[in-house]
Amino acid sequence: MSESQKDIPIPAESEEDYHENADIEDFSDSGSSALGDFQETVSLSQTQRNRLSNGEGIEDLSSRHVGDQDHLNSDITNNGEEDSLSSLSSSSSSSSSFSFPKSLNKMDKDLGTTPLPLLRPKPKHKWFAINEVINRECGTRNHFQNAQLFQQRFYGSLHAVKRLELMYKLEKHKGCVNSLHFNQSGSMLASASDDRKIVLWDWAVGKCSLKYDSGHTSNVFQTQFLPLSGDNHIVSCGRDGQVRLAVINSTGVSYTRKFNCHKRPTHAIATHVSTPHVFISAGEDALIISHDVRINNSTRLGYAQEKHHKIGLYSISNNPLNSNVFCTAGEDRYLRVYDRRYMSGGEMEVVKYCPSNLVDNNCVHVTSVVYNYNGSEILGSFNDDDIYLFDTINPSYNDFTYKYQGHRNNVTIKAVNFFGPRSEYIVSGSDCGYIYFWDKHTESIVQFMRGDENGVVNRLEPHPQVPVIATSGLDSDVKIWVPSCEEEPK
């Protein structure tokens, strides 16, 4: 890259538009060395600059060089020989420099193009500390904020996301950490691992409160607090197909119980605040089971199936505003929404969601599904493909509304999640070991962080109240990220 090409920001639709919208966020605005290296990668070639000076926009350039936007999307995420969009190019370097997939490197060199996710305009900052504090303390009628609104606005701000950095590592496990879950108040964090142990953390001070044997005979895949008073009921599931309950007290585990088991590995548990004694489990045997800790028997709700063919399940999520409705995902390309009141055999799902470009693809499957804060949207992460957002308000329109690109989901059963009190951002791990944050509406990458030394980030658990996120992967620790970076976000 020539010296003249460096420090050139990504343009808007034209060079004139760029000067009119100079406050659009760009990765080059960050002061970190990682973002500085990243800026060089996404700089425009001389050919593009010449074309822009003649009034040609990004879309025109993309069509001339690549031919079709969908083809570029496919190259970014679906090429079998590619690495992630952001893979570490040199382990010996102290800063995080990135390289693109081989096909994109060649395209960038030959045609002067930039991968599509990096050409998207970045969202603008809408949270400014001085104004927010004034409005909280003595704001006018139209701008007054109470403490709760102040907290929520900061949590959902781009300012908080861009300030995230590693606070510390929680180290007690001796294997991959497969599950993370905050209790309802956010004061405690539970983690589960391949070592078959469950650890409860006082995460704010970085200390282990309790470590106990889960009772599972193999890897523990998920653990959650039941939303009961005291936060002393913890449920778990694992590779052995078991679903277990542990009741804890001040001295340790006081009671354990095994529920009706699945016949194959069980990856997912879903709880709901309005039915705190009840939770649902889903396994690779395609069976969905409802468990009530107050009684001895569990209830089989039914099987996930497609034309009488059972579909093994990897993920399940409850609608936060309706405890009867939940969504599952697994070994095929569909997200299935069920209402437990109408599950009586046959084709039981209320509605199915699948991206239109994947309807005929029998090789893809969904590794994770999650509802947003009010149940109006469902997010699905597709293996060897992208992350898709679906609208649940209009069930007749079951194609995706947004698509998030740039990560790589191929090696493991990888989770995806929302971040922010109103689900303002999408967050996912990647096979390259990085954590990515996307703005929900612009689909642009607004933050990325090195999250795992061994190469894969699998779990991401946002705090329910404040802009803190816990992550884990193939490393045997849990990482806590907080918005404490002293570098002022640009």
Tab-separated table of C-alpha atoms in Angstrom:
chain	number	residue	atom	x	y	z
A	1	MET	CA	0.000	0.000	0.000
A	2	SER	CA	1.518	3.377	-0.991
A	3	GLU	CA	1.961	6.159	1.539
A	4	SER	CA	-0.660	8.248	-0.252
A	5	GLN	CA	-3.249	5.558	0.245
A	6	LYS	CA	-2.962	5.492	4.030
A	7	ASP	CA	-5.282	7.443	6.331
A	8	ILE	CA	-7.961	7.717	3.654
A	9	PRO	CA	-11.361	7.137	5.292
A	10	ILE	CA	-14.059	4.978	3.760
A	11	PRO	CA	-16.244	7.308	1.642
A	12	ALA	CA	-20.011	7.680	1.580
A	13	GLU	CA	-21.931	7.468	-1.718
A	14	SER	CA	-19.589	9.999	-3.287
A	15	GLU	CA	-16.681	12.206	-2.305
A	16	GLU	CA	-19.054	15.147	-1.916
A	17	ASP	CA	-21.347	13.100	0.306
A	18	TYR	CA	-18.389	12.131	2.435
A	19	HIS	CA	-17.530	15.762	3.240
A	20	GLU	CA	-21.173	16.432	4.075
A	21	ASN	CA	-21.263	13.456	6.461
A	22	ALA	CA	-17.846	13.742	8.022
A	23	ASP	CA	-19.136	12.679	11.427
A	24	ILE	CA	-20.028	9.151	10.269
A	25	GLU	CA	-18.047	6.754	12.440
A	26	ASP	CA	-15.072	4.892	10.999
A	27	PHE	CA	-12.665	2.297	12.368
A	28	SER	CA	-9.838	4.710	11.638
A	29	ASP	CA	-11.224	7.019	14.340
A	30	SER	CA	-10.093	4.716	17.153
A	31	GLY	CA	-6.764	5.242	18.784
A	32	SER	CA	-5.843	1.597	19.350
A	33	SER	CA	-3.056	-0.024	17.373
A	34	ALA	CA	-5.386	-2.810	16.262
A	35	LEU	CA	-7.744	-0.342	14.639
A	36	GLY	CA	-4.812	1.511	13.148
A	37	ASP	CA	-3.690	-1.654	11.372
A	38	PHE	CA	-7.258	-2.321	10.369
A	39	GLN	CA	-7.487	1.124	8.762
A	40	GLU	CA	-4.665	0.316	6.354
A	41	THR	CA	-6.480	-2.799	5.201
A	42	VAL	CA	-9.704	-0.989	4.341
A	43	SER	CA	-8.126	2.073	2.686
A	44	LEU	CA	-9.233	2.821	-0.853
A	45	SER	CA	-7.050	2.210	-3.852
A	46	GLN	CA	-5.977	5.017	-6.165
A	47	THR	CA	-8.377	3.679	-8.809
A	48	GLN	CA	-11.324	4.023	-6.442
A	49	ARG	CA	-10.310	7.547	-5.468
A	50	ASN	CA	-10.103	8.572	-9.101
A	51	ARG	CA	-13.517	7.120	-9.790
A	52	LEU	CA	-14.972	8.861	-6.736
A	53	SER	CA	-13.581	12.181	-7.882
A	54	ASN	CA	-15.580	11.665	-11.078
A	55	GLY	CA	-18.769	11.248	-9.048
A	56	GLU	CA	-19.005	7.472	-8.964
A	57	GLY	CA	-20.296	5.972	-5.676
A	58	ILE	CA	-19.418	2.900	-3.735
A	59	GLU	CA	-22.272	0.904	-5.218
A	60	ASP	CA	-21.095	1.694	-8.735
A	61	LEU	CA	-17.539	0.674	-7.897
A	62	SER	CA	-18.713	-2.544	-6.286
A	63	SER	CA	-20.765	-3.448	-9.315
A	64	ARG	CA	-17.879	-2.731	-11.709
A	65	HIS	CA	-15.274	-4.674	-9.774
A	66	VAL	CA	-17.252	-7.512	-8.256
A	67	GLY	CA	-20.228	-7.822	-10.570
A	68	ASP	CA	-22.804	-8.666	-7.941
A	69	GLN	CA	-23.121	-7.734	-4.287
A	70	ASP	CA	-24.420	-11.193	-3.394
A	71	HIS	CA	-21.333	-12.742	-4.982
A	72	LEU	CA	-19.155	-10.604	-2.707
A	73	ASN	CA	-21.231	-11.591	0.315
A	74	SER	CA	-20.708	-15.231	-0.589
A	75	ASP	CA	-16.956	-14.777	-0.939
A	76	ILE	CA	-16.775	-13.107	2.452
A	77	THR	CA	-18.563	-15.772	4.444
A	78	ASN	CA	-19.058	-18.976	2.464
A	79	ASN	CA	-15.722	-19.782	0.824
A	80	GLY	CA	-14.523	-23.065	2.255
A	81	GLU	CA	-10.846	-22.045	2.094
A	82	GLU	CA	-11.246	-18.646	3.750
A	83	ASP	CA	-10.321	-17.611	7.238
A	84	SER	CA	-12.484	-15.228	9.221
A	85	LEU	CA	-12.799	-11.630	8.078
A	86	SER	CA	-10.569	-10.712	10.973
A	87	SER	CA	-7.893	-13.366	11.507
A	88	LEU	CA	-4.621	-12.782	13.271
A	89	SER	CA	-1.952	-12.402	10.598
A	90	SER	CA	1.050	-12.758	12.878
A	91	SER	CA	1.174	-14.276	16.341
A	92	SER	CA	4.527	-12.635	17.017
A	93	SER	CA	3.158	-9.122	16.634
A	94	SER	CA	2.161	-7.334	19.823
A	95	SER	CA	-0.627	-5.456	18.029
A	96	SER	CA	-3.632	-7.081	16.383
A	97	SER	CA	-3.207	-6.815	12.597
A	98	PHE	CA	-5.777	-8.376	10.336
A	99	SER	CA	-5.740	-10.177	6.996
A	100	PHE	CA	-8.631	-10.961	4.713
A	101	PRO	CA	-9.554	-14.347	3.220
A	102	LYS	CA	-7.379	-15.428	0.305
A	103	SER	CA	-10.084	-14.745	-2.275
A	104	LEU	CA	-10.609	-11.232	-0.912
A	105	ASN	CA	-6.891	-10.524	-0.696
A	106	LYS	CA	-6.591	-11.376	-4.371
A	107	MET	CA	-9.661	-9.310	-5.227
A	108	ASP	CA	-8.336	-6.369	-3.230
A	109	LYS	CA	-4.971	-6.567	-4.982
A	110	ASP	CA	-6.273	-7.056	-8.509
A	111	LEU	CA	-9.358	-4.848	-8.430
A	112	GLY	CA	-8.836	-2.443	-5.575
A	113	THR	CA	-12.050	-3.424	-3.798
A	114	THR	CA	-12.875	-3.585	-0.096
A	115	PRO	CA	-15.035	-6.292	1.562
A	116	LEU	CA	-18.640	-5.191	1.793
A	117	PRO	CA	-19.053	-5.264	5.624
A	118	LEU	CA	-16.299	-2.650	5.865
A	119	LEU	CA	-17.941	-0.311	3.353
A	120	ARG	CA	-21.120	0.107	5.371
A	121	PRO	CA	-21.542	3.551	6.987
A	122	LYS	CA	-21.023	3.487	10.733
A	123	PRO	CA	-23.684	4.772	13.156
A	124	LYS	CA	-23.191	8.170	14.760
A	125	HIS	CA	-22.641	8.745	18.456
A	126	LYS	CA	-25.861	9.772	20.221
A	127	TRP	CA	-24.640	9.721	23.830
A	128	PHE	CA	-22.500	12.548	25.198
A	129	ALA	CA	-21.454	12.417	28.840
A	130	ILE	CA	-21.777	16.108	29.771
A	131	ASN	CA	-25.214	16.515	28.206
A	132	GLU	CA	-26.450	13.266	29.735
A	133	VAL	CA	-25.293	14.204	33.246
A	134	ILE	CA	-26.880	17.658	32.983
A	135	ASN	CA	-30.158	16.144	31.806
A	136	ARG	CA	-30.073	13.641	34.646
A	137	GLU	CA	-29.430	16.233	37.353
A	138	CYS	CA	-31.362	19.306	36.218
A	139	GLY	CA	-32.639	18.715	32.701
A	140	THR	CA	-35.622	20.500	31.189
A	141	ARG	CA	-39.013	18.858	31.033
A	142	ASN	CA	-38.358	17.424	27.586
A	143	HIS	CA	-34.893	16.123	28.421
A	144	PHE	CA	-35.068	15.115	32.058
A	145	GLN	CA	-33.757	11.647	32.891
A	146	ASN	CA	-34.026	9.570	36.010
A	147	ALA	CA	-31.154	7.343	37.087
A	148	GLN	CA	-32.608	4.260	35.394
A	149	LEU	CA	-33.028	5.983	32.041
A	150	PHE	CA	-29.514	7.405	32.317
A	151	GLN	CA	-28.182	3.901	32.915
A	152	GLN	CA	-30.114	2.412	29.991
A	153	ARG	CA	-29.043	5.137	27.586
A	154	PHE	CA	-25.403	4.586	28.462
A	155	TYR	CA	-25.744	0.796	28.188
A	156	GLY	CA	-27.197	1.104	24.698
A	157	SER	CA	-24.769	3.740	23.476
A	158	LEU	CA	-22.038	3.347	20.896
A	159	HIS	CA	-19.819	5.114	23.416
A	160	ALA	CA	-20.056	2.154	25.825
A	161	VAL	CA	-19.487	-0.462	23.124
A	162	LYS	CA	-16.360	1.246	21.827
A	163	ARG	CA	-14.892	1.559	25.322
A	164	LEU	CA	-15.125	-2.176	26.081
A	165	GLU	CA	-11.866	-3.787	27.138
A	166	LEU	CA	-10.769	-6.838	29.106
A	167	MET	CA	-11.180	-6.302	32.854
A	168	TYR	CA	-9.857	-9.662	34.037
A	169	LYS	CA	-9.978	-13.418	33.567
A	170	LEU	CA	-11.844	-15.749	35.913
A	171	GLU	CA	-9.765	-18.914	36.243
A	172	LYS	CA	-11.063	-22.039	37.984
A	173	HIS	CA	-11.993	-24.452	35.199
A	174	LYS	CA	-9.680	-27.056	33.675
A	175	GLY	CA	-11.406	-27.387	30.308
A	176	CYS	CA	-13.290	-25.437	27.656
A	177	VAL	CA	-15.981	-23.203	29.172
A	178	ASN	CA	-19.239	-24.019	27.370
A	179	SER	CA	-21.830	-21.964	29.233
A	180	LEU	CA	-22.234	-18.598	30.961
A	181	HIS	CA	-25.275	-17.146	32.709
A	182	PHE	CA	-25.889	-14.114	34.934
A	183	ASN	CA	-28.554	-14.308	37.602
A	184	GLN	CA	-31.539	-11.971	37.297
A	185	SER	CA	-29.944	-9.124	39.258
A	186	GLY	CA	-26.563	-9.592	37.599
A	187	SER	CA	-24.686	-10.006	40.882
A	188	MET	CA	-23.571	-13.589	40.170
A	189	LEU	CA	-22.265	-15.434	37.126
A	190	ALA	CA	-22.455	-19.196	36.589
A	191	SER	CA	-20.094	-21.052	34.252
A	192	ALA	CA	-19.916	-24.693	33.156
A	193	SER	CA	-17.112	-26.591	31.485
A	194	ASP	CA	-15.825	-29.779	29.929
A	195	ASP	CA	-14.341	-30.556	33.348
A	196	ARG	CA	-17.942	-31.278	34.523
A	197	LYS	CA	-17.721	-28.548	37.159
A	198	ILE	CA	-20.048	-25.595	37.676
A	199	VAL	CA	-18.567	-22.433	39.163
A	200	LEU	CA	-20.449	-19.495	40.693
A	201	TRP	CA	-18.575	-16.211	40.495
A	202	ASP	CA	-18.734	-12.917	42.307
A	203	TRP	CA	-17.632	-11.475	39.008
A	204	ALA	CA	-17.423	-7.827	40.148
A	205	VAL	CA	-14.452	-8.641	42.393
A	206	GLY	CA	-13.164	-11.537	40.298
A	207	LYS	CA	-13.609	-14.237	42.934
A	208	CYS	CA	-15.048	-17.744	42.934
A	209	SER	CA	-17.982	-18.074	45.354
A	210	LEU	CA	-18.576	-21.798	44.861
A	211	LYS	CA	-17.280	-24.634	42.698
A	212	TYR	CA	-19.116	-27.936	42.703
A	213	ASP	CA	-19.379	-31.209	40.805
A	214	SER	CA	-22.349	-31.002	38.453
A	215	GLY	CA	-23.124	-34.723	38.614
A	216	HIS	CA	-22.872	-35.053	34.835
A	217	THR	CA	-20.776	-37.897	33.458
A	218	SER	CA	-19.539	-35.869	30.486
A	219	ASN	CA	-19.183	-32.281	29.240
A	220	VAL	CA	-21.626	-29.752	30.698
A	221	PHE	CA	-23.108	-27.766	27.800
A	222	GLN	CA	-25.359	-25.273	29.565
A	223	THR	CA	-26.222	-24.038	33.038
A	224	GLN	CA	-28.693	-21.388	34.193
A	225	PHE	CA	-30.088	-19.830	37.340
A	226	LEU	CA	-33.805	-20.364	37.800
A	227	PRO	CA	-35.411	-16.923	38.363
A	228	LEU	CA	-36.453	-17.804	41.920
A	229	SER	CA	-35.765	-15.699	44.992
A	230	GLY	CA	-32.359	-16.358	46.445
A	231	ASP	CA	-30.801	-17.447	43.134
A	232	ASN	CA	-30.030	-20.817	44.699
A	233	HIS	CA	-31.594	-23.140	42.094
A	234	ILE	CA	-29.228	-23.974	39.219
A	235	VAL	CA	-30.131	-26.255	36.314
A	236	SER	CA	-27.738	-27.813	33.813
A	237	CYS	CA	-27.576	-30.154	30.821
A	238	GLY	CA	-24.767	-31.926	29.012
A	239	ARG	CA	-23.351	-34.390	26.555
A	240	ASP	CA	-24.648	-37.307	28.623
A	241	GLY	CA	-28.245	-36.229	27.918
A	242	GLN	CA	-28.923	-35.556	31.584
A	243	VAL	CA	-30.841	-32.553	32.885
A	244	ARG	CA	-29.967	-31.786	36.495
A	245	LEU	CA	-30.899	-29.420	39.320
A	246	ALA	CA	-28.672	-28.276	42.183
A	247	VAL	CA	-29.914	-26.300	45.181
A	248	ILE	CA	-27.174	-24.372	46.956
A	249	ASN	CA	-26.864	-22.679	50.323
A	250	SER	CA	-24.176	-20.789	52.193
A	251	THR	CA	-22.110	-23.936	52.752
A	252	GLY	CA	-22.372	-25.501	49.289
A	253	VAL	CA	-24.755	-27.825	47.465
A	254	SER	CA	-27.592	-28.981	49.707
A	255	TYR	CA	-29.651	-30.961	47.189
A	256	THR	CA	-29.302	-32.422	43.689
A	257	ARG	CA	-31.794	-34.034	41.368
A	258	LYS	CA	-31.803	-35.656	37.931
A	259	PHE	CA	-34.808	-35.096	35.653
A	260	ASN	CA	-36.007	-37.285	32.789
A	261	CYS	CA	-33.074	-37.585	30.412
A	262	HIS	CA	-32.689	-37.107	26.706
A	263	LYS	CA	-31.320	-39.986	24.653
A	264	ARG	CA	-28.653	-37.862	23.016
A	265	PRO	CA	-26.529	-34.847	23.992
A	266	THR	CA	-28.563	-31.949	25.368
A	267	HIS	CA	-27.314	-28.490	24.466
A	268	ALA	CA	-29.976	-26.046	25.559
A	269	ILE	CA	-32.108	-24.888	28.480
A	270	ALA	CA	-34.623	-22.022	28.516
A	271	THR	CA	-36.115	-20.338	31.590
A	272	HIS	CA	-38.763	-17.628	31.953
A	273	VAL	CA	-39.252	-15.069	34.698
A	274	SER	CA	-43.056	-15.452	34.745
A	275	THR	CA	-42.810	-19.221	35.340
A	276	PRO	CA	-39.752	-19.431	37.606
A	277	HIS	CA	-40.289	-23.067	38.638
A	278	VAL	CA	-40.495	-24.309	35.042
A	279	PHE	CA	-37.807	-24.637	32.385
A	280	ILE	CA	-37.484	-26.320	28.979
A	281	SER	CA	-34.677	-28.505	27.638
A	282	ALA	CA	-33.883	-29.425	24.032
A	283	GLY	CA	-31.491	-32.081	22.748
A	284	GLU	CA	-30.027	-33.736	19.693
A	285	ASP	CA	-32.758	-36.380	19.989
A	286	ALA	CA	-35.133	-33.614	18.754
A	287	LEU	CA	-37.160	-33.898	21.948
A	288	ILE	CA	-38.458	-30.831	23.798
A	289	ILE	CA	-39.164	-31.455	27.497
A	290	SER	CA	-40.757	-29.197	30.107
A	291	HIS	CA	-39.497	-29.626	33.678
A	292	ASP	CA	-41.138	-28.363	36.868
A	293	VAL	CA	-38.944	-28.400	39.966
A	294	ARG	CA	-42.034	-28.626	42.218
A	295	ILE	CA	-43.069	-32.058	40.950
A	296	ASN	CA	-41.310	-35.316	40.141
A	297	ASN	CA	-42.508	-35.776	36.569
A	298	SER	CA	-41.377	-33.981	33.416
A	299	THR	CA	-43.642	-33.346	30.424
A	300	ARG	CA	-42.695	-34.217	26.856
A	301	LEU	CA	-43.919	-31.358	24.690
A	302	GLY	CA	-43.011	-33.036	21.399
A	303	TYR	CA	-40.354	-33.452	18.736
A	304	ALA	CA	-38.898	-30.897	16.366
A	305	GLN	CA	-39.457	-32.389	12.936
A	306	GLU	CA	-39.751	-31.649	9.246
A	307	LYS	CA	-42.126	-33.906	7.315
A	308	HIS	CA	-41.901	-36.544	10.060
A	309	HIS	CA	-38.094	-36.362	10.038
A	310	LYS	CA	-36.741	-35.506	13.491
A	311	ILE	CA	-34.451	-32.477	13.733
A	312	GLY	CA	-31.778	-32.519	16.433
A	313	LEU	CA	-31.721	-29.306	18.458
A	314	TYR	CA	-28.803	-27.093	19.485
A	315	SER	CA	-30.563	-24.022	20.861
A	316	ILE	CA	-33.823	-22.875	22.454
A	317	SER	CA	-35.036	-19.423	23.537
A	318	ASN	CA	-38.193	-18.264	25.330
A	319	ASN	CA	-40.158	-15.229	24.173
A	320	PRO	CA	-39.501	-12.763	27.026
A	321	LEU	CA	-43.084	-11.451	26.992
A	322	ASN	CA	-44.917	-14.750	26.495
A	323	SER	CA	-43.861	-17.800	28.496
A	324	ASN	CA	-45.883	-20.118	26.237
A	325	VAL	CA	-43.929	-19.250	23.088
A	326	PHE	CA	-40.386	-20.398	22.378
A	327	CYS	CA	-38.081	-20.820	19.403
A	328	THR	CA	-35.744	-23.704	18.570
A	329	ALA	CA	-32.874	-24.228	16.144
A	330	GLY	CA	-30.720	-27.175	15.225
A	331	GLU	CA	-29.665	-29.554	12.494
A	332	ASP	CA	-31.488	-27.909	9.598
A	333	ARG	CA	-31.921	-24.407	8.184
A	334	TYR	CA	-35.153	-23.422	9.975
A	335	LEU	CA	-35.891	-21.507	13.152
A	336	ARG	CA	-39.115	-22.975	14.545
A	337	VAL	CA	-41.469	-21.084	16.839
A	338	TYR	CA	-43.828	-23.121	19.030
A	339	ASP	CA	-46.689	-22.352	21.381
A	340	ARG	CA	-46.723	-24.981	24.117
A	341	ARG	CA	-50.516	-24.666	24.440
A	342	TYR	CA	-50.941	-26.172	20.973
A	343	MET	CA	-48.242	-28.844	20.961
A	344	SER	CA	-50.209	-32.033	20.373
A	345	GLY	CA	-48.228	-33.953	17.768
A	346	GLY	CA	-47.855	-33.581	14.028
A	347	GLU	CA	-46.556	-30.309	12.599
A	348	MET	CA	-46.615	-28.303	15.816
A	349	GLU	CA	-44.636	-25.173	15.035
A	350	VAL	CA	-46.515	-21.892	14.748
A	351	VAL	CA	-44.167	-20.433	12.145
A	352	LYS	CA	-40.801	-21.227	10.565
A	353	TYR	CA	-38.097	-18.742	9.621
A	354	CYS	CA	-35.372	-19.230	7.035
A	355	PRO	CA	-33.412	-16.780	4.870
A	356	SER	CA	-34.697	-16.924	1.302
A	357	ASN	CA	-31.186	-17.589	-0.011
A	358	LEU	CA	-30.884	-20.723	2.166
A	359	VAL	CA	-34.283	-22.352	1.623
A	360	ASP	CA	-32.860	-24.883	-0.834
A	361	ASN	CA	-29.585	-25.403	1.026
A	362	ASN	CA	-29.699	-28.728	2.856
A	363	CYS	CA	-26.134	-28.436	4.152
A	364	VAL	CA	-26.573	-25.447	6.451
A	365	HIS	CA	-27.814	-25.581	10.046
A	366	VAL	CA	-28.448	-23.131	12.882
A	367	THR	CA	-26.163	-23.150	15.920
A	368	SER	CA	-27.913	-20.520	18.037
A	369	VAL	CA	-31.215	-18.673	18.321
A	370	VAL	CA	-32.251	-15.871	20.692
A	371	TYR	CA	-35.153	-13.428	21.122
A	372	ASN	CA	-34.562	-9.713	21.550
A	373	TYR	CA	-35.633	-7.833	24.683
A	374	ASN	CA	-39.364	-7.722	23.839
A	375	GLY	CA	-39.842	-10.728	21.567
A	376	SER	CA	-40.344	-8.703	18.393
A	377	GLU	CA	-37.213	-10.107	16.729
A	378	ILE	CA	-35.378	-13.422	16.536
A	379	LEU	CA	-31.672	-13.728	15.832
A	380	GLY	CA	-30.174	-16.863	14.291
A	381	SER	CA	-26.538	-17.798	13.660
A	382	PHE	CA	-26.108	-20.151	10.697
A	383	ASN	CA	-23.200	-22.564	10.445
A	384	ASP	CA	-20.738	-21.627	7.702
A	385	ASP	CA	-22.913	-18.645	6.842
A	386	ASP	CA	-24.040	-15.334	8.329
A	387	ILE	CA	-26.185	-14.116	11.223
A	388	TYR	CA	-29.782	-13.264	10.299
A	389	LEU	CA	-32.439	-11.176	12.070
A	390	PHE	CA	-36.140	-11.996	11.633
A	391	ASP	CA	-39.260	-9.972	12.422
A	392	THR	CA	-41.843	-11.767	14.589
A	393	ILE	CA	-44.454	-8.998	14.494
A	394	ASN	CA	-45.341	-9.806	10.898
A	395	PRO	CA	-45.176	-13.635	10.764
A	396	SER	CA	-46.306	-13.716	7.123
A	397	TYR	CA	-42.976	-12.148	6.213
A	398	ASN	CA	-40.557	-14.855	7.302
A	399	ASP	CA	-37.512	-13.713	5.327
A	400	PHE	CA	-34.730	-11.945	7.188
A	401	THR	CA	-34.720	-8.193	7.796
A	402	TYR	CA	-30.987	-7.772	8.477
A	403	LYS	CA	-27.853	-9.814	7.856
A	404	TYR	CA	-24.556	-9.531	9.743
A	405	GLN	CA	-21.318	-10.555	8.064
A	406	GLY	CA	-17.643	-10.753	8.881
A	407	HIS	CA	-17.307	-13.526	11.458
A	408	ARG	CA	-16.769	-17.248	10.840
A	409	ASN	CA	-19.026	-19.926	12.347
A	410	ASN	CA	-17.780	-23.328	11.262
A	411	VAL	CA	-15.803	-25.196	13.917
A	412	THR	CA	-18.101	-25.314	16.964
A	413	ILE	CA	-21.720	-24.799	18.034
A	414	LYS	CA	-21.382	-21.059	18.404
A	415	ALA	CA	-23.748	-18.718	20.258
A	416	VAL	CA	-25.027	-15.301	19.214
A	417	ASN	CA	-26.651	-12.646	21.378
A	418	PHE	CA	-28.033	-9.140	21.607
A	419	PHE	CA	-26.251	-6.388	23.527
A	420	GLY	CA	-27.926	-3.356	25.069
A	421	PRO	CA	-31.157	-2.837	27.061
A	422	ARG	CA	-33.163	-2.571	23.844
A	423	SER	CA	-31.062	-5.026	21.845
A	424	GLU	CA	-29.248	-2.245	20.006
A	425	TYR	CA	-26.278	-4.406	18.978
A	426	ILE	CA	-25.525	-7.929	17.800
A	427	VAL	CA	-22.568	-9.759	19.332
A	428	SER	CA	-20.952	-13.026	18.267
A	429	GLY	CA	-17.745	-14.948	18.633
A	430	SER	CA	-15.768	-16.295	15.721
A	431	ASP	CA	-13.480	-19.165	14.771
A	432	CYS	CA	-10.614	-16.658	14.554
A	433	GLY	CA	-10.835	-15.944	18.286
A	434	TYR	CA	-12.355	-12.478	17.974
A	435	ILE	CA	-15.577	-11.007	19.344
A	436	TYR	CA	-17.606	-8.878	16.933
A	437	PHE	CA	-20.229	-6.220	17.619
A	438	TRP	CA	-22.585	-5.080	14.852
A	439	ASP	CA	-24.960	-2.144	14.917
A	440	LYS	CA	-28.373	-3.728	14.456
A	441	HIS	CA	-29.761	-1.330	11.871
A	442	THR	CA	-26.713	-0.426	9.767
A	443	GLU	CA	-25.251	-3.984	9.852
A	444	SER	CA	-21.810	-2.424	10.317
A	445	ILE	CA	-19.066	-3.767	12.571
A	446	VAL	CA	-18.606	-1.197	15.352
A	447	GLN	CA	-16.247	-3.098	17.668
A	448	PHE	CA	-14.021	-6.162	17.619
A	449	MET	CA	-11.796	-7.617	20.338
A	450	ARG	CA	-9.430	-10.545	20.696
A	451	GLY	CA	-11.463	-12.898	22.889
A	452	ASP	CA	-9.713	-16.285	22.957
A	453	GLU	CA	-6.088	-17.312	22.721
A	454	ASN	CA	-6.897	-20.823	21.474
A	455	GLY	CA	-8.848	-19.539	18.522
A	456	VAL	CA	-12.621	-19.895	19.060
A	457	VAL	CA	-15.094	-17.801	21.076
A	458	ASN	CA	-18.286	-19.781	21.713
A	459	ARG	CA	-20.293	-18.066	24.457
A	460	LEU	CA	-21.232	-14.449	25.102
A	461	GLU	CA	-23.378	-13.401	28.050
A	462	PRO	CA	-24.352	-9.711	28.360
A	463	HIS	CA	-25.052	-8.396	31.843
A	464	PRO	CA	-28.790	-7.739	32.416
A	465	GLN	CA	-28.303	-4.233	33.847
A	466	VAL	CA	-24.989	-2.638	32.872
A	467	PRO	CA	-22.713	-2.615	29.781
A	468	VAL	CA	-20.614	-5.599	30.824
A	469	ILE	CA	-20.230	-8.842	28.889
A	470	ALA	CA	-18.739	-12.210	29.840
A	471	THR	CA	-17.220	-14.436	27.144
A	472	SER	CA	-15.673	-17.889	26.915
A	473	GLY	CA	-14.412	-20.382	24.372
A	474	LEU	CA	-11.706	-22.984	24.003
A	475	ASP	CA	-9.667	-21.284	26.719
A	476	SER	CA	-10.290	-22.598	30.223
A	477	ASP	CA	-11.122	-19.158	31.630
A	478	VAL	CA	-14.006	-16.684	31.601
A	479	LYS	CA	-13.267	-13.158	30.392
A	480	ILE	CA	-15.075	-10.093	31.736
A	481	TRP	CA	-15.272	-7.025	29.477
A	482	VAL	CA	-16.199	-3.576	30.805
A	483	PRO	CA	-16.339	-0.077	29.199
A	484	SER	CA	-13.245	1.185	31.025
A	485	CYS	CA	-10.981	2.079	28.109
A	486	GLU	CA	-9.426	5.493	28.795
A	487	GLU	CA	-9.048	6.214	25.100
A	488	GLU	CA	-11.800	8.630	24.143
A	489	PRO	CA	-14.100	7.061	21.496
A	490	LYS	CA	-14.086	9.130	18.317
